PDB file of N, CA and C in Angstrom:
ATOM      1  N   MET N   1    -264.968  -7.755 -16.596  1.00  0.00           N
ATOM      2  CA  MET N   1    -263.400  -6.831 -16.130  1.00  0.00           C
ATOM      3  C   MET N   1    -262.721  -7.154 -16.230  1.00  0.00           C
ATOM      4  N   TYR N   2    -261.296  -7.448 -16.292  1.00  0.00           N
ATOM      5  CA  TYR N   2    -260.741  -7.693 -15.960  1.00  0.00           C
ATOM      6  C   TYR N   2    -258.869  -7.108 -15.391  1.00  0.00           C
ATOM      7  N   ILE N   3    -258.470  -6.670 -15.265  1.00  0.00           N
ATOM      8  CA  ILE N   3    -257.852  -5.904 -14.923  1.00  0.00           C
ATOM      9  C   ILE N   3    -255.929  -6.675 -14.899  1.00  0.00           C
ATOM     10  N   ARG N   4    -254.955  -6.707 -15.411  1.00  0.00           N
ATOM     11  CA  ARG N   4    -253.534  -6.709 -14.921  1.00  0.00           C
ATOM     12  C   ARG N   4    -252.684  -5.564 -14.579  1.00  0.00           C
ATOM     13  N   THR N   5    -251.657  -6.014 -12.988  1.00  0.00           N
ATOM     14  CA  THR N   5    -250.943  -5.769 -13.154  1.00  0.00           C
ATOM     15  C   THR N   5    -249.321  -6.152 -13.711  1.00  0.00           C
ATOM     16  N   VAL N   6    -248.621  -5.932 -13.995  1.00  0.00           N
ATOM     17  CA  VAL N   6    -247.500  -6.627 -13.753  1.00  0.00           C
ATOM     18  C   VAL N   6    -246.214  -5.199 -13.105  1.00  0.00           C
ATOM     19  N   ALA N   7    -245.550  -6.193 -11.915  1.00  0.00           N
ATOM     20  CA  ALA N   7    -244.453  -5.304 -11.105  1.00  0.00           C
ATOM     21  C   ALA N   7    -242.927  -5.297 -11.769  1.00  0.00           C
ATOM     22  N   PHE N   8    -242.317  -4.569 -12.053  1.00  0.00           N
ATOM     23  CA  PHE N   8    -240.494  -4.619 -12.949  1.00  0.00           C
ATOM     24  C   PHE N   8    -239.843  -4.104 -11.655  1.00  0.00           C
ATOM     25  N   GLU N   9    -238.798  -5.023 -11.369  1.00  0.00           N
ATOM     26  CA  GLU N   9    -237.573  -4.063 -10.210  1.00  0.00           C
ATOM     27  C   GLU N   9    -237.085  -4.341 -11.388  1.00  0.00           C
ATOM     28  N   VAL N  10    -236.595  -3.008 -11.788  1.00  0.00           N
ATOM     29  CA  VAL N  10    -235.268  -3.378 -13.377  1.00  0.00           C
ATOM     30  C   VAL N  10    -233.966  -2.314 -12.259  1.00  0.00           C
ATOM     31  N   ILE N  11    -232.424  -2.895 -12.735  1.00  0.00           N
ATOM     32  CA  ILE N  11    -231.480  -2.254 -12.283  1.00  0.00           C
ATOM     33  C   ILE N  11    -231.185  -0.423 -12.764  1.00  0.00           C
ATOM     34  N   PRO N  12    -230.631  -0.230 -12.245  1.00  0.00           N
ATOM     35  CA  PRO N  12    -230.863   1.287 -11.591  1.00  0.00           C
ATOM     36  C   PRO N  12    -230.027   1.966 -13.676  1.00  0.00           C
ATOM     37  N   GLU N  13    -229.762   0.650 -14.165  1.00  0.00           N
ATOM     38  CA  GLU N  13    -228.692   1.422 -15.383  1.00  0.00           C
ATOM     39  C   GLU N  13    -229.583   0.781 -16.571  1.00  0.00           C
ATOM     40  N   GLY N  14    -231.096   0.958 -16.109  1.00  0.00           N
ATOM     41  CA  GLY N  14    -231.982   0.434 -17.349  1.00  0.00           C
ATOM     42  C   GLY N  14    -232.772   0.999 -17.373  1.00  0.00           C
ATOM     43  N   LYS N  15    -232.722   2.314 -16.656  1.00  0.00           N
ATOM     44  CA  LYS N  15    -234.182   3.355 -16.259  1.00  0.00           C
ATOM     45  C   LYS N  15    -234.402   3.338 -17.101  1.00  0.00           C
ATOM     46  N   GLU N  16    -233.864   4.608 -18.630  1.00  0.00           N
ATOM     47  CA  GLU N  16    -234.024   4.869 -19.617  1.00  0.00           C
ATOM     48  C   GLU N  16    -234.784   3.846 -20.388  1.00  0.00           C
ATOM     49  N   ILE N  17    -234.382   2.441 -20.851  1.00  0.00           N
ATOM     50  CA  ILE N  17    -234.512   1.546 -21.763  1.00  0.00           C
ATOM     51  C   ILE N  17    -235.852   1.232 -21.432  1.00  0.00           C
ATOM     52  N   PHE N  18    -236.451   0.830 -19.526  1.00  0.00           N
ATOM     53  CA  PHE N  18    -237.556   0.663 -19.480  1.00  0.00           C
ATOM     54  C   PHE N  18    -238.623   1.839 -20.131  1.00  0.00           C
ATOM     55  N   LEU N  19    -238.661   3.037 -19.361  1.00  0.00           N
ATOM     56  CA  LEU N  19    -238.946   3.697 -19.569  1.00  0.00           C
ATOM     57  C   LEU N  19    -239.414   3.986 -20.417  1.00  0.00           C
ATOM     58  N   ALA N  20    -238.457   3.972 -21.567  1.00  0.00           N
ATOM     59  CA  ALA N  20    -239.313   3.498 -23.022  1.00  0.00           C
ATOM     60  C   ALA N  20    -240.414   2.013 -23.052  1.00  0.00           C
ATOM     61  N   LYS N  21    -239.401   1.254 -23.437  1.00  0.00           N
ATOM     62  CA  LYS N  21    -240.851   0.196 -23.180  1.00  0.00           C
ATOM     63  C   LYS N  21    -242.240   0.433 -22.476  1.00  0.00           C
ATOM     64  N   MET N  22    -241.814   0.587 -21.913  1.00  0.00           N
ATOM     65  CA  MET N  22    -243.687   1.157 -20.603  1.00  0.00           C
ATOM     66  C   MET N  22    -244.040   2.156 -21.248  1.00  0.00           C
ATOM     67  N   LYS N  23    -244.217   2.909 -21.831  1.00  0.00           N
ATOM     68  CA  LYS N  23    -244.469   4.115 -22.659  1.00  0.00           C
ATOM     69  C   LYS N  23    -245.405   3.715 -24.110  1.00  0.00           C
ATOM     70  N   LYS N  24    -243.712   2.457 -24.922  1.00  0.00           N
ATOM     71  CA  LYS N  24    -244.416   1.734 -26.147  1.00  0.00           C
ATOM     72  C   LYS N  24    -245.416   0.588 -25.800  1.00  0.00           C
ATOM     73  N   ASP N  25    -245.117   0.140 -24.069  1.00  0.00           N
ATOM     74  CA  ASP N  25    -246.617  -0.871 -24.419  1.00  0.00           C
ATOM     75  C   ASP N  25    -247.917  -0.341 -23.495  1.00  0.00           C
ATOM     76  N   THR N  26    -247.916   0.810 -23.145  1.00  0.00           N
ATOM     77  CA  THR N  26    -249.298   1.198 -22.786  1.00  0.00           C
ATOM     78  C   THR N  26    -249.921   1.579 -23.325  1.00  0.00           C
ATOM     79  N   ALA N  27    -248.786   2.198 -25.152  1.00  0.00           N
ATOM     80  CA  ALA N  27    -249.486   3.143 -26.254  1.00  0.00           C
ATOM     81  C   ALA N  27    -249.863   2.109 -26.407  1.00  0.00           C
ATOM     82  N   SER N  28    -249.736   1.200 -27.345  1.00  0.00           N
ATOM     83  CA  SER N  28    -249.738  -0.145 -27.683  1.00  0.00           C
ATOM     84  C   SER N  28    -251.246  -0.372 -27.112  1.00  0.00           C
ATOM     85  N   MET N  29    -250.994  -1.537 -25.640  1.00  0.00           N
ATOM     86  CA  MET N  29    -252.471  -1.553 -25.546  1.00  0.00           C
ATOM     87  C   MET N  29    -253.431  -1.047 -25.671  1.00  0.00           C
ATOM     88  N   LYS N  30    -253.339   0.516 -25.488  1.00  0.00           N
ATOM     89  CA  LYS N  30    -254.827   1.881 -26.135  1.00  0.00           C
ATOM     90  C   LYS N  30    -255.282   1.448 -26.948  1.00  0.00           C
ATOM     91  N   THR N  31    -254.545   1.031 -27.833  1.00  0.00           N
ATOM     92  CA  THR N  31    -255.095   1.237 -28.988  1.00  0.00           C
ATOM     93  C   THR N  31    -255.081   0.028 -29.486  1.00  0.00           C
ATOM     94  N   PHE N  32    -255.453  -1.678 -28.573  1.00  0.00           N
ATOM     95  CA  PHE N  32    -255.602  -2.877 -28.748  1.00  0.00           C
ATOM     96  C   PHE N  32    -256.986  -3.572 -28.244  1.00  0.00           C
ATOM     97  N   ALA N  33    -258.110  -3.267 -29.620  1.00  0.00           N
ATOM     98  CA  ALA N  33    -258.933  -4.264 -29.168  1.00  0.00           C
ATOM     99  C   ALA N  33    -259.382  -5.069 -27.976  1.00  0.00           C
ATOM    100  N   GLY N  34    -260.616  -4.266 -27.207  1.00  0.00           N
ATOM    101  CA  GLY N  34    -261.263  -4.907 -25.537  1.00  0.00           C
ATOM    102  C   GLY N  34    -260.772  -3.922 -24.452  1.00  0.00           C
ATOM    103  N   CYS N  35    -259.237  -3.193 -25.226  1.00  0.00           N
ATOM    104  CA  CYS N  35    -258.203  -2.232 -24.091  1.00  0.00           C
ATOM    105  C   CYS N  35    -259.186  -0.961 -23.587  1.00  0.00           C
ATOM    106  N   HIS N  36    -259.229  -1.498 -22.214  1.00  0.00           N
ATOM    107  CA  HIS N  36    -260.675   0.614 -20.996  1.00  0.00           C
ATOM    108  C   HIS N  36    -259.173   1.504 -21.614  1.00  0.00           C
ATOM    109  N   SER N  37    -258.087   0.717 -20.799  1.00  0.00           N
ATOM    110  CA  SER N  37    -256.783   2.040 -20.652  1.00  0.00           C
ATOM    111  C   SER N  37    -255.170   1.254 -19.777  1.00  0.00           C
ATOM    112  N   ALA N  38    -254.401   1.975 -19.847  1.00  0.00           N
ATOM    113  CA  ALA N  38    -253.442   1.331 -19.175  1.00  0.00           C
ATOM    114  C   ALA N  38    -252.689   2.349 -18.938  1.00  0.00           C
ATOM    115  N   GLU N  39    -251.973   1.804 -18.040  1.00  0.00           N
ATOM    116  CA  GLU N  39    -250.780   3.073 -17.001  1.00  0.00           C
ATOM    117  C   GLU N  39    -249.695   2.294 -16.853  1.00  0.00           C
ATOM    118  N   ALA N  40    -248.613   3.339 -16.420  1.00  0.00           N
ATOM    119  CA  ALA N  40    -247.196   2.569 -16.421  1.00  0.00           C
ATOM    120  C   ALA N  40    -246.773   3.591 -14.958  1.00  0.00           C
ATOM    121  N   TRP N  41    -246.584   3.479 -14.149  1.00  0.00           N
ATOM    122  CA  TRP N  41    -246.055   3.754 -13.511  1.00  0.00           C
ATOM    123  C   TRP N  41    -244.786   3.458 -12.588  1.00  0.00           C
ATOM    124  N   PHE N  42    -243.852   4.469 -12.488  1.00  0.00           N
ATOM    125  CA  PHE N  42    -242.422   3.981 -11.475  1.00  0.00           C
ATOM    126  C   PHE N  42    -242.454   4.501  -9.883  1.00  0.00           C
ATOM    127  N   SER N  43    -242.038   3.993  -9.356  1.00  0.00           N
ATOM    128  CA  SER N  43    -241.235   4.264  -8.012  1.00  0.00           C
ATOM    129  C   SER N  43    -239.408   3.405  -7.929  1.00  0.00           C
ATOM    130  N   GLU N  44    -238.910   5.404  -7.047  1.00  0.00           N
ATOM    131  CA  GLU N  44    -237.202   5.345  -7.201  1.00  0.00           C
ATOM    132  C   GLU N  44    -237.046   5.052  -5.846  1.00  0.00           C
ATOM    133  N   SER N  45    -236.041   4.818  -4.758  1.00  0.00           N
ATOM    134  CA  SER N  45    -235.391   4.916  -3.599  1.00  0.00           C
ATOM    135  C   SER N  45    -234.202   4.909  -4.371  1.00  0.00           C
ATOM    136  N   LYS N  46    -233.082   5.423  -3.400  1.00  0.00           N
ATOM    137  CA  LYS N  46    -232.199   4.716  -3.300  1.00  0.00           C
ATOM    138  C   LYS N  46    -231.873   2.995  -3.641  1.00  0.00           C
ATOM    139  N   ASP N  47    -232.412   3.146  -3.284  1.00  0.00           N
ATOM    140  CA  ASP N  47    -232.385   1.583  -3.396  1.00  0.00           C
ATOM    141  C   ASP N  47    -232.538   0.095  -4.271  1.00  0.00           C
ATOM    142  N   SER N  48    -233.898   1.165  -4.771  1.00  0.00           N
ATOM    143  CA  SER N  48    -234.465  -0.111  -5.833  1.00  0.00           C
ATOM    144  C   SER N  48    -235.405   1.038  -6.973  1.00  0.00           C
ATOM    145  N   LEU N  49    -235.299   0.747  -8.379  1.00  0.00           N
ATOM    146  CA  LEU N  49    -236.154   1.463  -8.992  1.00  0.00           C
ATOM    147  C   LEU N  49    -237.528  -0.040  -9.307  1.00  0.00           C
ATOM    148  N   VAL N  50    -239.323   0.296  -9.559  1.00  0.00           N
ATOM    149  CA  VAL N  50    -240.124  -0.501  -9.788  1.00  0.00           C
ATOM    150  C   VAL N  50    -240.741   0.264 -10.953  1.00  0.00           C
ATOM    151  N   PHE N  51    -240.573  -0.346 -12.197  1.00  0.00           N
ATOM    152  CA  PHE N  51    -242.109   0.152 -12.860  1.00  0.00           C
ATOM    153  C   PHE N  51    -243.316  -0.855 -12.500  1.00  0.00           C
ATOM    154  N   GLN N  52    -244.399  -0.155 -12.661  1.00  0.00           N
ATOM    155  CA  GLN N  52    -245.920  -0.886 -12.365  1.00  0.00           C
ATOM    156  C   GLN N  52    -246.962  -0.583 -13.979  1.00  0.00           C
ATOM    157  N   LEU N  53    -247.241  -1.980 -14.092  1.00  0.00           N
ATOM    158  CA  LEU N  53    -247.683  -1.323 -15.086  1.00  0.00           C
ATOM    159  C   LEU N  53    -248.935  -2.410 -14.784  1.00  0.00           C
ATOM    160  N   VAL N  54    -250.201  -0.891 -16.216  1.00  0.00           N
ATOM    161  CA  VAL N  54    -251.893  -1.617 -14.547  1.00  0.00           C
ATOM    162  C   VAL N  54    -253.035  -1.389 -16.306  1.00  0.00           C
ATOM    163  N   SER N  55    -253.483  -2.216 -16.172  1.00  0.00           N
ATOM    164  CA  SER N  55    -254.331  -1.994 -17.764  1.00  0.00           C
ATOM    165  C   SER N  55    -255.285  -3.243 -17.233  1.00  0.00           C
ATOM    166  N   LYS N  56    -256.449  -2.018 -18.249  1.00  0.00           N
ATOM    167  CA  LYS N  56    -258.106  -2.826 -18.307  1.00  0.00           C
ATOM    168  C   LYS N  56    -258.435  -3.420 -18.927  1.00  0.00           C
ATOM    169  N   TRP N  57    -259.492  -4.495 -19.273  1.00  0.00           N
ATOM    170  CA  TRP N  57    -259.516  -4.989 -20.008  1.00  0.00           C
ATOM    171  C   TRP N  57    -261.404  -5.035 -20.516  1.00  0.00           C
ATOM    172  N   THR N  58    -261.996  -5.459 -21.466  1.00  0.00           N
ATOM    173  CA  THR N  58    -262.716  -6.332 -21.431  1.00  0.00           C
ATOM    174  C   THR N  58    -263.131  -7.715 -20.136  1.00  0.00           C
ATOM    175  N   GLU N  59    -262.398  -8.126 -20.984  1.00  0.00           N
ATOM    176  CA  GLU N  59    -262.079  -9.300 -20.554  1.00  0.00           C
ATOM    177  C   GLU N  59    -260.461 -10.039 -20.266  1.00  0.00           C
ATOM    178  N   LYS N  60    -260.170 -11.530 -20.263  1.00  0.00           N
ATOM    179  CA  LYS N  60    -259.111 -11.834 -19.538  1.00  0.00           C
ATOM    180  C   LYS N  60    -258.898 -11.862 -21.820  1.00  0.00           C
ATOM    181  N   LYS N  61    -260.211 -12.380 -22.493  1.00  0.00           N
ATOM    182  CA  LYS N  61    -259.160 -13.059 -23.471  1.00  0.00           C
ATOM    183  C   LYS N  61    -258.516 -12.218 -24.227  1.00  0.00           C
ATOM    184  N   ALA N  62    -258.834 -11.052 -23.814  1.00  0.00           N
ATOM    185  CA  ALA N  62    -258.810  -9.481 -24.695  1.00  0.00           C
ATOM    186  C   ALA N  62    -257.272  -9.464 -24.340  1.00  0.00           C
ATOM    187  N   PHE N  63    -256.580  -9.600 -23.157  1.00  0.00           N
ATOM    188  CA  PHE N  63    -255.218  -9.124 -22.458  1.00  0.00           C
ATOM    189  C   PHE N  63    -254.501 -10.355 -23.223  1.00  0.00           C
ATOM    190  N   GLN N  64    -254.995 -11.921 -22.943  1.00  0.00           N
ATOM    191  CA  GLN N  64    -254.037 -12.455 -23.416  1.00  0.00           C
ATOM    192  C   GLN N  64    -253.958 -12.410 -25.529  1.00  0.00           C
ATOM    193  N   ALA N  65    -255.105 -11.720 -25.780  1.00  0.00           N
ATOM    194  CA  ALA N  65    -254.697 -11.582 -27.062  1.00  0.00           C
ATOM    195  C   ALA N  65    -253.485 -10.541 -27.668  1.00  0.00           C
ATOM    196  N   TRP N  66    -253.046  -9.853 -26.354  1.00  0.00           N
ATOM    197  CA  TRP N  66    -252.619  -8.187 -27.424  1.00  0.00           C
ATOM    198  C   TRP N  66    -251.042  -9.078 -26.636  1.00  0.00           C
ATOM    199  N   LEU N  67    -250.993 -10.215 -25.932  1.00  0.00           N
ATOM    200  CA  LEU N  67    -249.547 -10.884 -25.963  1.00  0.00           C
ATOM    201  C   LEU N  67    -249.008 -11.380 -26.706  1.00  0.00           C
ATOM    202  N   LYS N  68    -250.295 -12.748 -27.390  1.00  0.00           N
ATOM    203  CA  LYS N  68    -249.780 -12.879 -28.330  1.00  0.00           C
ATOM    204  C   LYS N  68    -249.111 -12.347 -29.846  1.00  0.00           C
ATOM    205  N   ARG N  69    -249.764 -11.159 -30.092  1.00  0.00           N
ATOM    206  CA  ARG N  69    -249.876 -10.386 -31.006  1.00  0.00           C
ATOM    207  C   ARG N  69    -248.668 -10.717 -31.345  1.00  0.00           C
ATOM    208  N   PRO N  70    -247.551 -10.651 -33.570  1.00  0.00           N
ATOM    209  CA  PRO N  70    -246.617 -11.630 -33.213  1.00  0.00           C
ATOM    210  C   PRO N  70    -245.778 -10.865 -33.489  1.00  0.00           C
ATOM    211  N   GLU N  71    -245.062  -9.424 -33.154  1.00  0.00           N
ATOM    212  CA  GLU N  71    -244.141  -8.696 -32.814  1.00  0.00           C
ATOM    213  C   GLU N  71    -243.386  -8.685 -31.407  1.00  0.00           C
ATOM    214  N   HIS N  72    -244.832  -8.863 -30.424  1.00  0.00           N
ATOM    215  CA  HIS N  72    -244.593  -9.542 -29.298  1.00  0.00           C
ATOM    216  C   HIS N  72    -243.981 -11.143 -28.282  1.00  0.00           C
ATOM    217  N   LEU N  73    -244.336 -11.733 -29.548  1.00  0.00           N
ATOM    218  CA  LEU N  73    -243.818 -13.469 -29.108  1.00  0.00           C
ATOM    219  C   LEU N  73    -242.439 -13.374 -30.602  1.00  0.00           C
ATOM    220  N   GLN N  74    -242.384 -12.584 -31.200  1.00  0.00           N
ATOM    221  CA  GLN N  74    -241.101 -12.604 -31.488  1.00  0.00           C
ATOM    222  C   GLN N  74    -239.641 -11.984 -31.266  1.00  0.00           C
ATOM    223  N   LYS N  75    -239.979 -11.238 -29.696  1.00  0.00           N
ATOM    224  CA  LYS N  75    -238.999 -10.422 -28.754  1.00  0.00           C
ATOM    225  C   LYS N  75    -238.514 -11.753 -28.200  1.00  0.00           C
ATOM    226  N   HIS N  76    -239.887 -12.404 -27.631  1.00  0.00           N
ATOM    227  CA  HIS N  76    -239.646 -13.691 -26.932  1.00  0.00           C
ATOM    228  C   HIS N  76    -238.297 -14.446 -27.350  1.00  0.00           C
ATOM    229  N   ARG N  77    -239.079 -14.960 -28.753  1.00  0.00           N
ATOM    230  CA  ARG N  77    -238.102 -15.721 -29.173  1.00  0.00           C
ATOM    231  C   ARG N  77    -236.964 -15.315 -30.120  1.00  0.00           C
ATOM    232  N   ASP N  78    -236.911 -14.194 -30.294  1.00  0.00           N
ATOM    233  CA  ASP N  78    -234.723 -14.199 -30.496  1.00  0.00           C
ATOM    234  C   ASP N  78    -234.570 -13.666 -28.675  1.00  0.00           C
ATOM    235  N   ALA N  79    -235.031 -12.824 -27.712  1.00  0.00           N
ATOM    236  CA  ALA N  79    -233.929 -13.442 -26.564  1.00  0.00           C
ATOM    237  C   ALA N  79    -233.993 -14.933 -26.318  1.00  0.00           C
ATOM    238  N   TYR N  80    -234.736 -15.785 -26.856  1.00  0.00           N
ATOM    239  CA  TYR N  80    -235.178 -17.374 -25.956  1.00  0.00           C
ATOM    240  C   TYR N  80    -233.274 -17.272 -27.304  1.00  0.00           C
ATOM    241  N   ARG N  81    -233.799 -17.708 -27.977  1.00  0.00           N
ATOM    242  CA  ARG N  81    -232.637 -17.661 -29.395  1.00  0.00           C
ATOM    243  C   ARG N  81    -230.804 -17.768 -28.627  1.00  0.00           C
ATOM    244  N   ALA N  82    -231.250 -15.732 -28.655  1.00  0.00           N
ATOM    245  CA  ALA N  82    -230.144 -15.146 -27.849  1.00  0.00           C
ATOM    246  C   ALA N  82    -229.191 -16.104 -26.563  1.00  0.00           C
ATOM    247  N   GLU N  83    -230.030 -16.613 -25.848  1.00  0.00           N
ATOM    248  CA  GLU N  83    -229.562 -17.272 -24.755  1.00  0.00           C
ATOM    249  C   GLU N  83    -228.975 -18.140 -24.410  1.00  0.00           C
ATOM    250  N   LYS N  84    -229.985 -19.202 -25.415  1.00  0.00           N
ATOM    251  CA  LYS N  84    -229.213 -20.908 -25.517  1.00  0.00           C
ATOM    252  C   LYS N  84    -228.254 -20.345 -26.488  1.00  0.00           C
ATOM    253  N   GLU N  85    -227.792 -19.880 -27.253  1.00  0.00           N
ATOM    254  CA  GLU N  85    -226.332 -19.243 -28.150  1.00  0.00           C
ATOM    255  C   GLU N  85    -225.550 -18.967 -27.097  1.00  0.00           C
ATOM    256  N   GLY N  86    -226.000 -17.933 -26.431  1.00  0.00           N
ATOM    257  CA  GLY N  86    -224.512 -17.438 -25.301  1.00  0.00           C
ATOM    258  C   GLY N  86    -224.317 -15.718 -25.949  1.00  0.00           C
ATOM    259  N   THR N  87    -225.744 -15.000 -27.018  1.00  0.00           N
ATOM    260  CA  THR N  87    -225.349 -14.422 -26.535  1.00  0.00           C
ATOM    261  C   THR N  87    -226.129 -13.484 -26.046  1.00  0.00           C
ATOM    262  N   ALA N  88    -226.945 -13.258 -25.858  1.00  0.00           N
ATOM    263  CA  ALA N  88    -227.630 -13.686 -24.699  1.00  0.00           C
ATOM    264  C   ALA N  88    -226.750 -11.481 -23.866  1.00  0.00           C
ATOM    265  N   LYS N  89    -228.294 -10.327 -23.892  1.00  0.00           N
ATOM    266  CA  LYS N  89    -227.785  -9.145 -23.300  1.00  0.00           C
ATOM    267  C   LYS N  89    -227.913  -9.656 -21.726  1.00  0.00           C
ATOM    268  N   PRO N  90    -227.155  -9.391 -20.576  1.00  0.00           N
ATOM    269  CA  PRO N  90    -228.087  -8.761 -18.694  1.00  0.00           C
ATOM    270  C   PRO N  90    -228.669  -8.143 -19.584  1.00  0.00           C
ATOM    271  N   SER N  91    -229.502  -9.230 -18.274  1.00  0.00           N
ATOM    272  CA  SER N  91    -230.779  -8.760 -18.149  1.00  0.00           C
ATOM    273  C   SER N  91    -231.807  -7.480 -17.388  1.00  0.00           C
ATOM    274  N   LEU N  92    -231.781  -6.509 -17.474  1.00  0.00           N
ATOM    275  CA  LEU N  92    -232.578  -4.767 -16.896  1.00  0.00           C
ATOM    276  C   LEU N  92    -232.968  -5.624 -15.851  1.00  0.00           C
ATOM    277  N   VAL N  93    -233.929  -6.349 -15.595  1.00  0.00           N
ATOM    278  CA  VAL N  93    -234.792  -6.899 -14.505  1.00  0.00           C
ATOM    279  C   VAL N  93    -234.040  -7.134 -13.517  1.00  0.00           C
ATOM    280  N   LEU N  94    -234.983  -6.992 -12.292  1.00  0.00           N
ATOM    281  CA  LEU N  94    -234.705  -8.527 -11.082  1.00  0.00           C
ATOM    282  C   LEU N  94    -235.506  -8.739 -11.192  1.00  0.00           C
ATOM    283  N   SER N  95    -236.721  -8.769 -10.809  1.00  0.00           N
ATOM    284  CA  SER N  95    -238.109  -9.142 -10.493  1.00  0.00           C
ATOM    285  C   SER N  95    -239.049  -9.348 -11.140  1.00  0.00           C
ATOM    286  N   LYS N  96    -239.757  -9.651 -11.522  1.00  0.00           N
ATOM    287  CA  LYS N  96    -240.736  -9.430 -11.901  1.00  0.00           C
ATOM    288  C   LYS N  96    -242.111  -9.908 -11.377  1.00  0.00           C
ATOM    289  N   THR N  97    -243.731  -9.500 -10.758  1.00  0.00           N
ATOM    290  CA  THR N  97    -243.908  -9.931 -10.292  1.00  0.00           C
ATOM    291  C   THR N  97    -245.967  -9.753 -10.324  1.00  0.00           C
ATOM    292  N   GLY N  98    -246.834 -10.394 -10.732  1.00  0.00           N
ATOM    293  CA  GLY N  98    -248.510 -10.061 -11.319  1.00  0.00           C
ATOM    294  C   GLY N  98    -249.493 -10.297 -11.062  1.00  0.00           C
ATOM    295  N   GLN N  99    -249.952  -9.735 -11.196  1.00  0.00           N
ATOM    296  CA  GLN N  99    -251.372  -9.983 -10.823  1.00  0.00           C
ATOM    297  C   GLN N  99    -252.814  -9.969 -11.783  1.00  0.00           C
ATOM    298  N   GLU N 100    -253.491 -10.559 -10.941  1.00  0.00           N
ATOM    299  CA  GLU N 100    -255.293  -9.970 -12.078  1.00  0.00           C
ATOM    300  C   GLU N 100    -256.039  -9.875 -10.792  1.00  0.00           C
ATOM    301  N   PHE N 101    -256.687  -9.499 -11.093  1.00  0.00           N
ATOM    302  CA  PHE N 101    -258.215  -8.980 -10.730  1.00  0.00           C
ATOM    303  C   PHE N 101    -259.701  -9.180 -12.162  1.00  0.00           C
ATOM    304  N   VAL N 102    -260.373  -9.270 -11.363  1.00  0.00           N
ATOM    305  CA  VAL N 102    -262.462  -9.314 -11.918  1.00  0.00           C
ATOM    306  C   VAL N 102    -263.006  -8.274 -10.196  1.00  0.00           C
ATOM    307  N   LEU N 103    -262.990  -7.951 -11.986  1.00  0.00           N
ATOM    308  CA  LEU N 103    -264.767  -6.796 -10.740  1.00  0.00           C
ATOM    309  C   LEU N 103    -265.596  -7.971 -10.198  1.00  0.00           C
ATOM    310  N   ILE N 104    -265.383  -7.372  -8.676  1.00  0.00           N
ATOM    311  CA  ILE N 104    -265.808  -8.010  -7.758  1.00  0.00           C
ATOM    312  C   ILE N 104    -267.582  -8.278  -7.919  1.00  0.00           C
ATOM    313  N   ASP N 105    -268.477  -7.717  -8.916  1.00  0.00           N
ATOM    314  CA  ASP N 105    -269.350  -7.773  -9.738  1.00  0.00           C
ATOM    315  C   ASP N 105    -269.758  -8.648 -10.711  1.00  0.00           C
ATOM    316  N   GLU N 106    -268.953  -9.323 -11.236  1.00  0.00           N
ATOM    317  CA  GLU N 106    -268.559  -9.799 -12.614  1.00  0.00           C
ATOM    318  C   GLU N 106    -268.041 -11.116 -12.173  1.00  0.00           C
ATOM    319  N   GLU N 107    -268.002 -11.753 -10.567  1.00  0.00           N
ATOM    320  CA  GLU N 107    -266.949 -12.967 -10.070  1.00  0.00           C
ATOM    321  C   GLU N 107    -268.819 -14.053  -9.782  1.00  0.00           C
ATOM    322  N   PRO N 108    -268.647 -14.855 -10.317  1.00  0.00           N
ATOM    323  CA  PRO N 108    -268.983 -16.420 -10.137  1.00  0.00           C
ATOM    324  C   PRO N 108    -269.679 -16.236  -9.182  1.00  0.00           C
ATOM    325  N   SER N 109    -270.428 -17.058  -8.629  1.00  0.00           N
ATOM    326  CA  SER N 109    -271.363 -17.036  -7.475  1.00  0.00           C
ATOM    327  C   SER N 109    -270.843 -17.761  -6.807  1.00  0.00           C
ATOM    328  N   PRO N 110    -270.842 -18.256  -6.095  1.00  0.00           N
ATOM    329  CA  PRO N 110    -270.365 -19.800  -4.927  1.00  0.00           C
ATOM    330  C   PRO N 110    -271.542 -20.500  -5.420  1.00  0.00           C
ATOM    331  N   SER N 111    -271.303 -21.416  -5.796  1.00  0.00           N
ATOM    332  CA  SER N 111    -272.069 -23.198  -5.618  1.00  0.00           C
ATOM    333  C   SER N 111    -272.968 -23.138  -5.152  1.00  0.00           C
TER     334      SER N 111
END
């Protein structure tokens, strides 16, 4: 079992756009082979807006396959090209932090 979390701190003006993105990403994950579950959470205070994406997979390779789907790779290519050409929109994301976990029962034993 593999669990992946990603936290995005977002500018307040990006709330609605990021809500839609999180809904789209979790829906995509839930139908992808190897995904057991996916949830998106958010926390909003006077000073910050944070989205937390939590997904549970059969194995890390399944999550990596989801990341490598063609539409996801194309979005990154387009963003890179726009940045290089100077036509990129300002980022909504102030910071991004990811963590990964494996089930303790599945952790390899020390040698």
